[in-house]
mmCIF file of C-alpha atoms in Angstrom:
data_model
loop_
_atom_site.group_PDB
_atom_site.id
_atom_site.type_symbol
_atom_site.label_atom_id
_atom_site.label_comp_id
_atom_site.label_asym_id
_atom_site.label_seq_id
_atom_site.Cartn_x
_atom_site.Cartn_y
_atom_site.Cartn_z
ATOM 1 C CA MET T 1 -165.269 75.576 -132.499
ATOM 2 C CA ASN T 2 -163.496 77.937 -134.887
ATOM 3 C CA PRO T 3 -161.976 81.045 -133.386
ATOM 4 C CA ILE T 4 -163.476 84.301 -134.552
ATOM 5 C CA ASP T 5 -161.515 87.108 -136.169
ATOM 6 C CA PRO T 6 -159.229 88.610 -133.470
ATOM 7 C CA ARG T 7 -160.275 92.109 -134.522
ATOM 8 C CA ILE T 8 -163.700 91.384 -133.024
ATOM 9 C CA HIS T 9 -162.078 90.822 -129.632
ATOM 10 C CA GLN T 10 -159.898 93.890 -130.045
ATOM 11 C CA ALA T 11 -162.919 96.045 -130.829
ATOM 12 C CA LEU T 12 -164.912 94.652 -127.904
ATOM 13 C CA ASP T 13 -161.949 95.253 -125.591
ATOM 14 C CA GLY T 14 -161.646 98.823 -126.821
ATOM 15 C CA GLU T 15 -158.232 98.245 -128.376
ATOM 16 C CA ILE T 16 -159.301 99.316 -131.875
ATOM 17 C CA ALA T 17 -162.081 101.585 -133.096
ATOM 18 C CA ARG T 18 -165.223 99.819 -134.230
ATOM 19 C CA GLY T 19 -165.662 102.218 -137.100
ATOM 20 C CA ASN T 20 -162.514 100.850 -138.710
ATOM 21 C CA LEU T 21 -163.852 97.289 -138.901
ATOM 22 C CA PRO T 22 -165.161 95.742 -142.135
ATOM 23 C CA ALA T 23 -168.951 95.591 -142.224
ATOM 24 C CA ASP T 24 -169.230 91.840 -141.448
ATOM 25 C CA LEU T 25 -166.995 92.122 -138.386
ATOM 26 C CA ARG T 26 -168.853 95.219 -137.206
ATOM 27 C CA ARG T 27 -172.111 93.243 -137.423
ATOM 28 C CA ALA T 28 -170.593 90.501 -135.236
ATOM 29 C CA VAL T 29 -169.512 93.073 -132.652
ATOM 30 C CA GLU T 30 -172.985 94.622 -132.676
ATOM 31 C CA ARG T 31 -174.561 91.178 -132.204
ATOM 32 C CA LEU T 32 -172.494 90.517 -129.092
ATOM 33 C CA ASP T 33 -173.165 94.027 -127.804
ATOM 34 C CA ALA T 34 -176.878 93.490 -128.292
ATOM 35 C CA ALA T 35 -176.731 90.126 -126.486
ATOM 36 C CA ALA T 36 -174.970 91.697 -123.505
ATOM 37 C CA GLU T 37 -177.457 94.556 -123.502
ATOM 38 C CA LEU T 38 -180.365 92.096 -123.382
ATOM 39 C CA LEU T 39 -178.801 90.248 -120.451
ATOM 40 C CA ALA T 40 -178.125 93.505 -118.613
ATOM 41 C CA ALA T 41 -181.570 94.978 -119.194
ATOM 42 C CA ALA T 42 -183.533 92.005 -117.935
ATOM 43 C CA ALA T 43 -182.547 92.494 -114.298
ATOM 44 C CA PRO T 44 -185.129 91.153 -111.884
ATOM 45 C CA ALA T 45 -186.007 93.199 -108.801
ATOM 46 C CA ALA T 46 -185.324 91.138 -105.712
ATOM 47 C CA GLY T 47 -186.077 93.537 -102.812
ATOM 48 C CA LEU T 48 -183.607 91.893 -100.469
ATOM 49 C CA GLU T 49 -182.986 94.680 -97.962
ATOM 50 C CA SER T 50 -185.565 93.721 -95.334
ATOM 51 C CA ARG T 51 -184.672 90.030 -95.630
ATOM 52 C CA VAL T 52 -180.943 90.627 -95.289
ATOM 53 C CA MET T 53 -181.294 93.106 -92.439
ATOM 54 C CA ALA T 54 -183.484 90.612 -90.576
ATOM 55 C CA GLY T 55 -180.748 88.010 -91.022
ATOM 56 C CA ILE T 56 -178.140 90.437 -89.742
ATOM 57 C CA ARG T 57 -180.172 91.390 -86.671
ATOM 58 C CA ARG T 58 -180.849 87.754 -85.791
ATOM 59 C CA PRO T 59 -178.190 86.445 -83.390
ATOM 60 C CA LEU T 60 -176.052 83.577 -84.618
ATOM 61 C CA PRO T 61 -177.088 80.147 -83.352
ATOM 62 C CA SER T 62 -174.805 78.484 -80.844
ATOM 63 C CA ARG T 63 -171.710 76.679 -82.102
ATOM 64 C CA ALA T 64 -173.146 73.364 -80.983
ATOM 65 C CA ARG T 65 -176.343 73.886 -82.996
ATOM 66 C CA ARG T 66 -174.368 74.921 -86.036
ATOM 67 C CA LEU T 67 -172.166 71.848 -85.721
ATOM 68 C CA VAL T 68 -175.206 69.593 -85.462
ATOM 69 C CA ARG T 69 -176.755 71.247 -88.522
ATOM 70 C CA TRP T 70 -173.529 70.948 -90.475
ATOM 71 C CA LEU T 71 -173.108 67.283 -89.581
ATOM 72 C CA SER T 72 -176.678 66.532 -90.653
ATOM 73 C CA THR T 73 -176.524 68.470 -93.964
ATOM 74 C CA PRO T 74 -174.869 67.273 -97.199
ATOM 75 C CA GLN T 75 -171.747 69.385 -97.775
ATOM 76 C CA THR T 76 -169.634 70.186 -100.799
ATOM 77 C CA VAL T 77 -165.963 70.553 -100.038
ATOM 78 C CA MET T 78 -163.946 72.661 -102.496
ATOM 79 C CA VAL T 79 -160.194 72.325 -102.237
ATOM 80 C CA ARG T 80 -157.851 74.687 -104.097
ATOM 81 C CA ILE T 81 -154.374 73.238 -104.245
ATOM 82 C CA ARG T 82 -151.173 75.253 -104.287
ATOM 83 C CA PRO T 83 -148.509 72.705 -105.211
ATOM 84 C CA ALA T 84 -145.694 74.165 -103.060
ATOM 85 C CA TRP T 85 -147.836 74.480 -99.950
ATOM 86 C CA SER T 86 -149.454 71.103 -100.588
ATOM 87 C CA LEU T 87 -146.085 69.372 -100.806
ATOM 88 C CA ALA T 88 -144.939 71.051 -97.600
ATOM 89 C CA LEU T 89 -148.177 70.070 -95.892
ATOM 90 C CA ALA T 90 -147.882 66.480 -97.131
ATOM 91 C CA ALA T 91 -144.305 66.335 -95.862
ATOM 92 C CA ALA T 92 -145.392 67.667 -92.477
ATOM 93 C CA VAL T 93 -148.237 65.175 -92.243
ATOM 94 C CA THR T 94 -145.926 62.310 -93.238
ATOM 95 C CA LEU T 95 -143.436 63.407 -90.616
ATOM 96 C CA LEU T 96 -146.150 63.510 -88.004
ATOM 97 C CA ALA T 97 -147.328 60.050 -88.971
ATOM 98 C CA LEU T 98 -143.848 58.485 -88.897
ATOM 99 C CA VAL T 99 -142.215 60.176 -85.938
ATOM 100 C CA PRO T 100 -143.412 59.626 -82.370
ATOM 101 C CA LEU T 101 -143.024 63.256 -81.342
ATOM 102 C CA GLY T 102 -143.438 62.931 -77.591
ATOM 103 C CA ASP T 103 -140.787 60.306 -77.038
ATOM 104 C CA ARG T 104 -138.016 61.422 -79.360
ATOM 105 C CA TRP T 105 -138.106 65.196 -79.102
ATOM 106 C CA GLY T 106 -139.035 65.528 -75.460
ATOM 107 C CA GLY T 107 -142.262 67.242 -76.527
ATOM 108 C CA PRO T 108 -145.634 66.709 -74.981
ATOM 109 C CA MET T 109 -146.572 63.162 -74.060
ATOM 110 C CA LEU T 110 -149.743 62.335 -75.925
ATOM 111 C CA GLY T 111 -152.598 60.315 -74.556
ATOM 112 C CA GLU T 112 -153.884 57.301 -76.391
ATOM 113 C CA HIS T 113 -156.614 59.277 -78.140
ATOM 114 C CA GLU T 114 -154.788 62.565 -78.630
ATOM 115 C CA GLY T 115 -153.092 64.146 -81.588
ATOM 116 C CA ILE T 116 -151.408 67.394 -82.592
ATOM 117 C CA ALA T 117 -153.104 70.138 -84.585
ATOM 118 C CA GLN T 118 -150.689 72.460 -86.314
ATOM 119 C CA PHE T 119 -151.667 75.975 -87.359
ATOM 120 C CA VAL T 120 -149.682 77.993 -89.867
ATOM 121 C CA GLY T 121 -150.683 81.287 -91.454
ATOM 122 C CA ARG T 122 -148.939 84.104 -93.265
ATOM 123 C CA PHE T 123 -150.015 87.514 -92.019
ATOM 124 C CA PRO T 124 -147.374 90.121 -92.905
ATOM 125 C CA GLY T 125 -147.629 93.185 -90.690
ATOM 126 C CA ALA T 126 -149.872 91.540 -88.091
ATOM 127 C CA ARG T 127 -149.213 92.459 -84.469
ATOM 128 C CA SER T 128 -150.834 89.334 -83.045
ATOM 129 C CA VAL T 129 -152.479 86.178 -84.353
ATOM 130 C CA HIS T 130 -154.662 83.898 -82.272
ATOM 131 C CA VAL T 131 -156.503 80.756 -83.203
ATOM 132 C CA VAL T 132 -160.060 80.214 -82.018
ATOM 133 C CA GLY T 133 -162.300 77.263 -82.632
ATOM 134 C CA SER T 134 -164.624 74.638 -81.373
ATOM 135 C CA PHE T 135 -161.729 73.263 -79.279
ATOM 136 C CA ASN T 136 -161.707 76.370 -77.048
ATOM 137 C CA ASP T 137 -165.371 77.334 -77.378
ATOM 138 C CA TRP T 138 -164.405 80.151 -79.787
ATOM 139 C CA ARG T 139 -162.896 82.260 -77.002
ATOM 140 C CA THR T 140 -160.621 84.902 -78.426
ATOM 141 C CA GLY T 141 -157.232 85.779 -76.987
ATOM 142 C CA THR T 142 -156.527 82.429 -75.362
ATOM 143 C CA ILE T 143 -154.356 80.618 -77.918
ATOM 144 C CA ALA T 144 -151.669 82.819 -79.465
ATOM 145 C CA LEU T 145 -149.585 81.745 -82.446
ATOM 146 C CA GLU T 146 -145.845 82.405 -82.404
ATOM 147 C CA GLY T 147 -144.290 84.713 -84.923
ATOM 148 C CA PRO T 148 -143.865 86.290 -87.218
ATOM 149 C CA ASP T 149 -140.777 84.875 -88.887
ATOM 150 C CA HIS T 150 -139.023 86.853 -91.616
ATOM 151 C CA ASP T 151 -141.742 85.870 -94.107
ATOM 152 C CA GLY T 152 -144.589 87.008 -91.876
ATOM 153 C CA VAL T 153 -145.542 83.410 -91.033
ATOM 154 C CA TRP T 154 -147.145 82.612 -87.659
ATOM 155 C CA ARG T 155 -147.223 79.092 -86.217
ATOM 156 C CA GLY T 156 -148.667 77.147 -83.346
ATOM 157 C CA ALA T 157 -149.543 73.618 -82.286
ATOM 158 C CA LEU T 158 -152.120 72.197 -79.926
ATOM 159 C CA VAL T 159 -152.550 68.792 -78.365
ATOM 160 C CA LEU T 160 -156.199 67.894 -78.773
ATOM 161 C CA PRO T 161 -158.383 64.833 -78.407
ATOM 162 C CA ALA T 162 -158.751 63.107 -81.773
ATOM 163 C CA GLY T 163 -161.671 64.576 -83.667
ATOM 164 C CA THR T 164 -162.825 67.191 -86.142
ATOM 165 C CA TYR T 165 -162.678 70.845 -85.181
ATOM 166 C CA GLU T 166 -163.740 74.128 -86.782
ATOM 167 C CA TYR T 167 -161.451 77.124 -86.364
ATOM 168 C CA MET T 168 -160.433 80.541 -87.629
ATOM 169 C CA PHE T 169 -157.523 82.911 -87.143
ATOM 170 C CA VAL T 170 -158.030 86.219 -85.352
ATOM 171 C CA VAL T 171 -155.522 88.805 -86.524
ATOM 172 C CA ASP T 172 -154.787 91.816 -84.329
ATOM 173 C CA GLY T 173 -157.715 90.879 -82.149
ATOM 174 C CA GLU T 174 -160.346 91.887 -84.687
ATOM 175 C CA ARG T 175 -160.029 90.353 -88.142
ATOM 176 C CA TRP T 176 -161.479 86.836 -88.324
ATOM 177 C CA ILE T 177 -159.863 85.020 -91.228
ATOM 178 C CA PRO T 178 -160.303 81.392 -92.337
ATOM 179 C CA ASP T 179 -157.214 79.282 -92.935
ATOM 180 C CA HIS T 180 -156.864 78.890 -96.681
ATOM 181 C CA LEU T 181 -154.477 75.970 -96.165
ATOM 182 C CA ALA T 182 -157.023 74.078 -94.120
ATOM 183 C CA GLU T 183 -157.898 70.494 -94.922
ATOM 184 C CA ARG T 184 -161.438 71.675 -95.518
ATOM 185 C CA GLU T 185 -163.626 74.724 -95.171
ATOM 186 C CA VAL T 186 -167.255 74.705 -94.277
ATOM 187 C CA ALA T 187 -169.848 77.398 -94.843
ATOM 188 C CA ASP T 188 -173.036 77.454 -92.862
ATOM 189 C CA ASN T 189 -176.240 79.257 -93.751
ATOM 190 C CA PHE T 190 -175.358 82.327 -91.767
ATOM 191 C CA GLY T 191 -172.583 83.737 -93.835
ATOM 192 C CA ARG T 192 -169.615 82.288 -92.015
ATOM 193 C CA GLU T 193 -166.950 80.018 -93.426
ATOM 194 C CA ASN T 194 -164.872 78.106 -90.931
ATOM 195 C CA SER T 195 -161.782 76.036 -91.526
ATOM 196 C CA ILE T 196 -161.707 72.389 -90.518
ATOM 197 C CA VAL T 197 -158.852 70.502 -88.930
ATOM 198 C CA ILE T 198 -159.009 66.771 -88.355
ATOM 199 C CA VAL T 199 -156.880 65.601 -85.438
ATOM 200 C CA ARG T 200 -155.900 61.968 -85.594
ATOM 201 C CA ALA T 201 -154.609 60.057 -82.604
ATOM 202 C CA VAL T 202 -150.838 59.628 -82.853
ATOM 203 C CA ARG T 203 -150.953 56.376 -80.892
ATOM 204 C CA ARG T 204 -153.465 53.828 -81.997
ATOM 205 C CA MET M 1 -168.739 112.194 -99.305
ATOM 206 C CA GLY M 2 -170.098 110.745 -102.520
ATOM 207 C CA VAL M 3 -172.485 112.275 -105.004
ATOM 208 C CA ARG M 4 -175.271 114.454 -103.480
ATOM 209 C CA GLY M 5 -173.969 113.841 -99.985
ATOM 210 C CA ASP M 6 -174.276 110.054 -100.139
ATOM 211 C CA PRO M 7 -171.541 108.550 -98.006
ATOM 212 C CA SER M 8 -168.808 106.741 -99.908
ATOM 213 C CA ASP M 9 -168.383 102.989 -99.540
ATOM 214 C CA ALA M 10 -165.397 103.534 -97.254
ATOM 215 C CA GLU M 11 -167.470 105.813 -95.030
ATOM 216 C CA VAL M 12 -170.338 103.324 -94.903
ATOM 217 C CA VAL M 13 -167.971 100.502 -93.983
ATOM 218 C CA ALA M 14 -166.389 102.605 -91.239
ATOM 219 C CA ARG M 15 -169.816 103.456 -89.789
ATOM 220 C CA VAL M 16 -170.969 99.819 -89.819
ATOM 221 C CA LEU M 17 -167.738 98.680 -88.180
ATOM 222 C CA GLY M 18 -168.222 101.457 -85.665
ATOM 223 C CA GLY M 19 -171.507 99.874 -84.599
ATOM 224 C CA ASP M 20 -174.102 101.569 -86.840
ATOM 225 C CA ARG M 21 -175.536 98.319 -88.145
ATOM 226 C CA GLU M 22 -178.515 99.843 -89.958
ATOM 227 C CA VAL M 23 -176.273 101.753 -92.385
ATOM 228 C CA PHE M 24 -175.533 98.417 -94.030
ATOM 229 C CA GLY M 25 -178.924 98.811 -95.725
ATOM 230 C CA LEU M 26 -177.299 101.440 -97.902
ATOM 231 C CA VAL M 27 -174.804 98.852 -99.166
ATOM 232 C CA ILE M 28 -177.680 96.535 -100.050
ATOM 233 C CA ARG M 29 -179.605 99.231 -101.914
ATOM 234 C CA ARG M 30 -176.477 100.333 -103.727
ATOM 235 C CA TYR M 31 -175.361 96.942 -105.063
ATOM 236 C CA GLU M 32 -178.336 94.605 -104.931
ATOM 237 C CA THR M 33 -179.461 95.058 -108.528
ATOM 238 C CA GLY M 34 -176.091 94.303 -110.099
ATOM 239 C CA LEU M 35 -175.336 91.399 -107.794
ATOM 240 C CA VAL M 36 -178.722 89.757 -108.352
ATOM 241 C CA ARG M 37 -178.371 90.225 -112.096
ATOM 242 C CA PHE M 38 -174.909 88.620 -112.002
ATOM 243 C CA ALA M 39 -176.092 85.708 -109.843
ATOM 244 C CA THR M 40 -179.164 85.199 -112.037
ATOM 245 C CA ARG M 41 -176.981 84.928 -115.105
ATOM 246 C CA MET M 42 -174.672 82.506 -113.309
ATOM 247 C CA LEU M 43 -177.368 80.267 -111.830
ATOM 248 C CA GLY M 44 -180.118 80.608 -114.437
ATOM 249 C CA SER M 45 -182.729 81.137 -111.740
ATOM 250 C CA SER M 46 -183.795 84.396 -110.146
ATOM 251 C CA ASP M 47 -184.955 82.614 -106.967
ATOM 252 C CA ALA M 48 -181.628 80.856 -106.482
ATOM 253 C CA ALA M 49 -179.865 84.133 -107.297
ATOM 254 C CA ALA M 50 -181.850 86.053 -104.670
ATOM 255 C CA ASP M 51 -180.971 83.403 -102.070
ATOM 256 C CA ALA M 52 -177.301 83.484 -103.029
ATOM 257 C CA VAL M 53 -177.104 87.277 -102.886
ATOM 258 C CA ALA M 54 -179.000 87.474 -99.586
ATOM 259 C CA GLU M 55 -176.629 84.938 -98.023
ATOM 260 C CA SER M 56 -173.683 86.820 -99.485
ATOM 261 C CA PHE M 57 -174.802 90.128 -97.973
ATOM 262 C CA VAL M 58 -175.121 88.498 -94.539
ATOM 263 C CA ARG M 59 -171.699 86.966 -94.963
ATOM 264 C CA ALA M 60 -170.256 90.302 -96.093
ATOM 265 C CA TYR M 61 -171.702 92.006 -93.019
ATOM 266 C CA ARG M 62 -170.267 89.395 -90.674
ATOM 267 C CA HIS M 63 -166.822 89.587 -92.277
ATOM 268 C CA LEU M 64 -166.804 93.302 -93.073
ATOM 269 C CA ALA M 65 -163.707 93.842 -90.952
ATOM 270 C CA SER M 66 -161.770 91.596 -93.328
ATOM 271 C CA CYS M 67 -162.549 93.821 -96.344
ATOM 272 C CA ARG M 68 -159.032 95.080 -96.950
ATOM 273 C CA ASP M 69 -159.966 98.024 -99.148
ATOM 274 C CA PRO M 70 -163.425 99.407 -98.331
ATOM 275 C CA ALA M 71 -163.162 101.758 -101.313
ATOM 276 C CA ARG M 72 -163.398 98.616 -103.454
ATOM 277 C CA LEU M 73 -166.374 97.216 -101.620
ATOM 278 C CA ARG M 74 -168.215 96.522 -104.881
ATOM 279 C CA THR M 75 -165.500 94.201 -106.168
ATOM 280 C CA TRP M 76 -165.326 92.462 -102.788
ATOM 281 C CA LEU M 77 -169.097 91.859 -102.853
ATOM 282 C CA TYR M 78 -168.931 90.440 -106.370
ATOM 283 C CA ARG M 79 -166.228 88.065 -105.162
ATOM 284 C CA ILE M 80 -168.403 86.780 -102.330
ATOM 285 C CA VAL M 81 -171.384 86.306 -104.648
ATOM 286 C CA ALA M 82 -169.209 84.600 -107.279
ATOM 287 C CA ASN M 83 -167.957 82.129 -104.672
ATOM 288 C CA ARG M 84 -171.481 81.512 -103.445
ATOM 289 C CA CYS M 85 -172.612 80.813 -107.021
ATOM 290 C CA LYS M 86 -169.739 78.376 -107.545
ATOM 291 C CA SER M 87 -170.657 76.505 -104.381
ATOM 292 C CA HIS M 88 -174.272 76.396 -105.537
ATOM 293 C CA LEU M 89 -173.321 75.104 -108.987
ATOM 294 C CA ALA M 90 -170.987 72.493 -107.499
ATOM 295 C CA ARG M 91 -173.860 71.063 -105.480
ATOM 296 C CA ARG M 92 -176.075 70.325 -108.444
ATOM 297 C CA PRO M 93 -175.669 68.218 -111.572
ATOM 298 C CA ILE M 94 -173.776 69.834 -114.435
ATOM 299 C CA ALA M 95 -176.678 69.675 -116.863
ATOM 300 C CA ASP M 96 -179.097 71.183 -114.385
ATOM 301 C CA VAL M 97 -178.926 74.872 -115.252
ATOM 302 C CA PRO M 98 -182.542 75.968 -115.326
ATOM 303 C CA LEU M 99 -183.862 78.936 -117.194
ATOM 304 C CA ASP M 100 -186.609 80.994 -115.651
ATOM 305 C CA ASP M 101 -188.328 82.149 -118.789
ATOM 306 C CA ALA M 102 -187.479 79.993 -121.756
ATOM 307 C CA PRO M 103 -189.184 80.179 -124.151
ATOM 308 C CA PRO M 104 -191.161 83.403 -123.568
ATOM 309 C CA VAL M 105 -194.932 83.211 -123.587
ATOM 310 C CA ALA M 106 -196.608 85.435 -126.127
ATOM 311 C CA ASP M 107 -198.825 88.139 -124.681
ATOM 312 C CA PRO M 108 -201.421 89.580 -127.102
ATOM 313 C CA ALA M 109 -200.659 93.010 -125.704
ATOM 314 C CA ASP M 110 -197.008 92.702 -126.648
ATOM 315 C CA SER M 111 -195.808 94.541 -129.657
ATOM 316 C CA HIS M 112 -194.043 92.523 -132.292
ATOM 317 C CA GLY M 113 -190.766 94.170 -131.295
ATOM 318 C CA ALA M 114 -191.149 93.239 -127.622
ATOM 319 C CA LEU M 115 -191.891 89.632 -128.496
ATOM 320 C CA GLU M 116 -188.924 89.434 -130.806
ATOM 321 C CA ARG M 117 -186.762 90.905 -128.050
ATOM 322 C CA ALA M 118 -188.030 88.308 -125.563
ATOM 323 C CA GLU M 119 -187.255 85.495 -128.010
ATOM 324 C CA GLN M 120 -183.802 86.889 -128.575
ATOM 325 C CA LEU M 121 -183.229 87.077 -124.811
ATOM 326 C CA ALA M 122 -184.303 83.457 -124.417
ATOM 327 C CA LEU M 123 -181.852 82.454 -127.144
ATOM 328 C CA VAL M 124 -178.991 84.345 -125.490
ATOM 329 C CA GLU M 125 -179.858 82.896 -122.078
ATOM 330 C CA ARG M 126 -179.831 79.370 -123.489
ATOM 331 C CA ALA M 127 -176.469 79.962 -125.152
ATOM 332 C CA LEU M 128 -175.081 81.419 -121.925
ATOM 333 C CA ALA M 129 -176.305 78.414 -119.954
ATOM 334 C CA GLN M 130 -174.346 76.105 -122.274
ATOM 335 C CA LEU M 131 -171.045 77.763 -121.350
ATOM 336 C CA SER M 132 -168.893 76.411 -118.536
ATOM 337 C CA PRO M 133 -169.370 78.350 -115.274
ATOM 338 C CA GLU M 134 -165.897 79.891 -115.652
ATOM 339 C CA LYS M 135 -166.584 81.224 -119.153
ATOM 340 C CA ARG M 136 -170.088 82.326 -118.186
ATOM 341 C CA GLU M 137 -168.697 84.182 -115.193
ATOM 342 C CA ALA M 138 -166.038 85.896 -117.298
ATOM 343 C CA PHE M 139 -168.490 86.988 -120.009
ATOM 344 C CA VAL M 140 -171.098 88.284 -117.556
ATOM 345 C CA LEU M 141 -168.584 90.194 -115.445
ATOM 346 C CA LYS M 142 -167.039 91.764 -118.531
ATOM 347 C CA HIS M 143 -169.997 92.499 -120.761
ATOM 348 C CA VAL M 144 -173.050 92.547 -118.509
ATOM 349 C CA GLU M 145 -171.599 94.033 -115.333
ATOM 350 C CA GLY M 146 -169.023 96.130 -117.165
ATOM 351 C CA LEU M 147 -166.039 95.268 -114.970
ATOM 352 C CA SER M 148 -162.506 95.893 -116.174
ATOM 353 C CA TYR M 149 -160.128 92.953 -116.459
ATOM 354 C CA GLN M 150 -158.333 94.240 -113.353
ATOM 355 C CA GLU M 151 -161.592 94.224 -111.399
ATOM 356 C CA MET M 152 -162.435 90.780 -112.754
ATOM 357 C CA ALA M 153 -159.080 89.514 -111.521
ATOM 358 C CA ALA M 154 -159.891 90.858 -108.053
ATOM 359 C CA VAL M 155 -163.304 89.175 -108.150
ATOM 360 C CA THR M 156 -162.216 85.776 -109.434
ATOM 361 C CA GLY M 157 -158.639 85.490 -108.167
ATOM 362 C CA GLU M 158 -157.579 84.535 -111.694
ATOM 363 C CA ARG M 159 -154.856 86.087 -113.845
ATOM 364 C CA ILE M 160 -155.835 88.615 -116.498
ATOM 365 C CA PRO M 161 -154.612 86.500 -119.471
ATOM 366 C CA THR M 162 -156.720 83.594 -118.196
ATOM 367 C CA LEU M 163 -159.766 85.841 -117.941
ATOM 368 C CA LYS M 164 -159.205 87.279 -121.414
ATOM 369 C CA MET M 165 -159.028 83.769 -122.825
ATOM 370 C CA ARG M 166 -162.286 82.822 -121.113
ATOM 371 C CA VAL M 167 -164.017 85.955 -122.389
ATOM 372 C CA HIS M 168 -162.776 85.234 -125.918
ATOM 373 C CA ARG M 169 -164.022 81.639 -125.813
ATOM 374 C CA ALA M 170 -167.384 82.758 -124.453
ATOM 375 C CA ARG M 171 -167.754 85.366 -127.194
ATOM 376 C CA GLU M 172 -166.952 82.764 -129.830
ATOM 377 C CA ALA M 173 -169.511 80.310 -128.476
ATOM 378 C CA LEU M 174 -172.220 82.948 -128.188
ATOM 379 C CA LEU M 175 -171.524 84.400 -131.597
ATOM 380 C CA HIS M 176 -171.799 80.997 -133.245
ATOM 381 C CA VAL M 177 -175.184 80.404 -131.620
ATOM 382 C CA LEU M 178 -176.423 83.875 -132.543
ATOM 383 C CA GLU M 179 -175.274 83.534 -136.149
ATOM 384 C CA ASP M 180 -176.863 80.115 -136.462
ATOM 385 C CA HIS M 181 -180.191 81.692 -135.491
ATOM 386 C CA ALA M 182 -179.786 84.909 -137.455
#
């Protein structure tokens, strides 16, 4: 497709006066204006207030029911990759896969079907960061992350039975924030978006 | 306070977070029309748009505490709806972008001008549906919703030069279609 005269863009972006355009370019600008006006004018009335307020008043279903519904519903997983973080994450995962943590570092001895979930989040200015999830029945204030370091990064690790868990961070005891570095995120039909961590058994 | 004593967005957010749940209705009344219009243009279906916006409002209510700048609540809501639309579009085949009203049905009571306007709208809607979701989003936010490039960046998480490029490409595509049918 051929690009159009740049003066059309400049006029539409308010960088030059439309009155100064040659007649053919002014017609093009007016055509696009008219198209936008048509799209803006044809706004359907949806009347969503009562529907939304009913959804807000309805209590959330239990975590178990939501998990069952999620497992039985086709899901789309969207992953946005930040190369630097992804490389660091890949390195960490590789390290975890190659090094038997419990034996060499004197860390926790892992059971046959247990693995380590690592949680890392950057929350500059936060006073406290906890992680909550399906592994602790979403109880707040029980699993604190350590930090912050000089970059505002908080970290923590948990030994968990191998499996898939949903979780979120709770910052300063009140802000629930998904982990944007999570392996996956899942949204249910009730407006929440939880992060997913998959714990694999270190010993197989 | 806002105009004629209406509470500002920041005040409404503070009251909802303080436990006055019903005040959230004011947020819905204030922004529903624009958000549904945006979602309709993104999804090509007013029913799907209404569902997406309703889900987005519930999500916004549940996560209201994470709205960093309540004074920019509008932009934050557009961001939630935009993400919901992207998830919706990702779940269905690329070619499946329905149009609610294409082509328009002639009503004997319509004036010639109204019919011509409806045909023109159908043409613009079809051209819009042919754009990639990213270009469609950029054009609608800029020219239909009237957002600045700074606001669009806050909504989409993209850089301003990227958004300008998308708007330019969308304008070019639409203009070619419109000129072909002129």
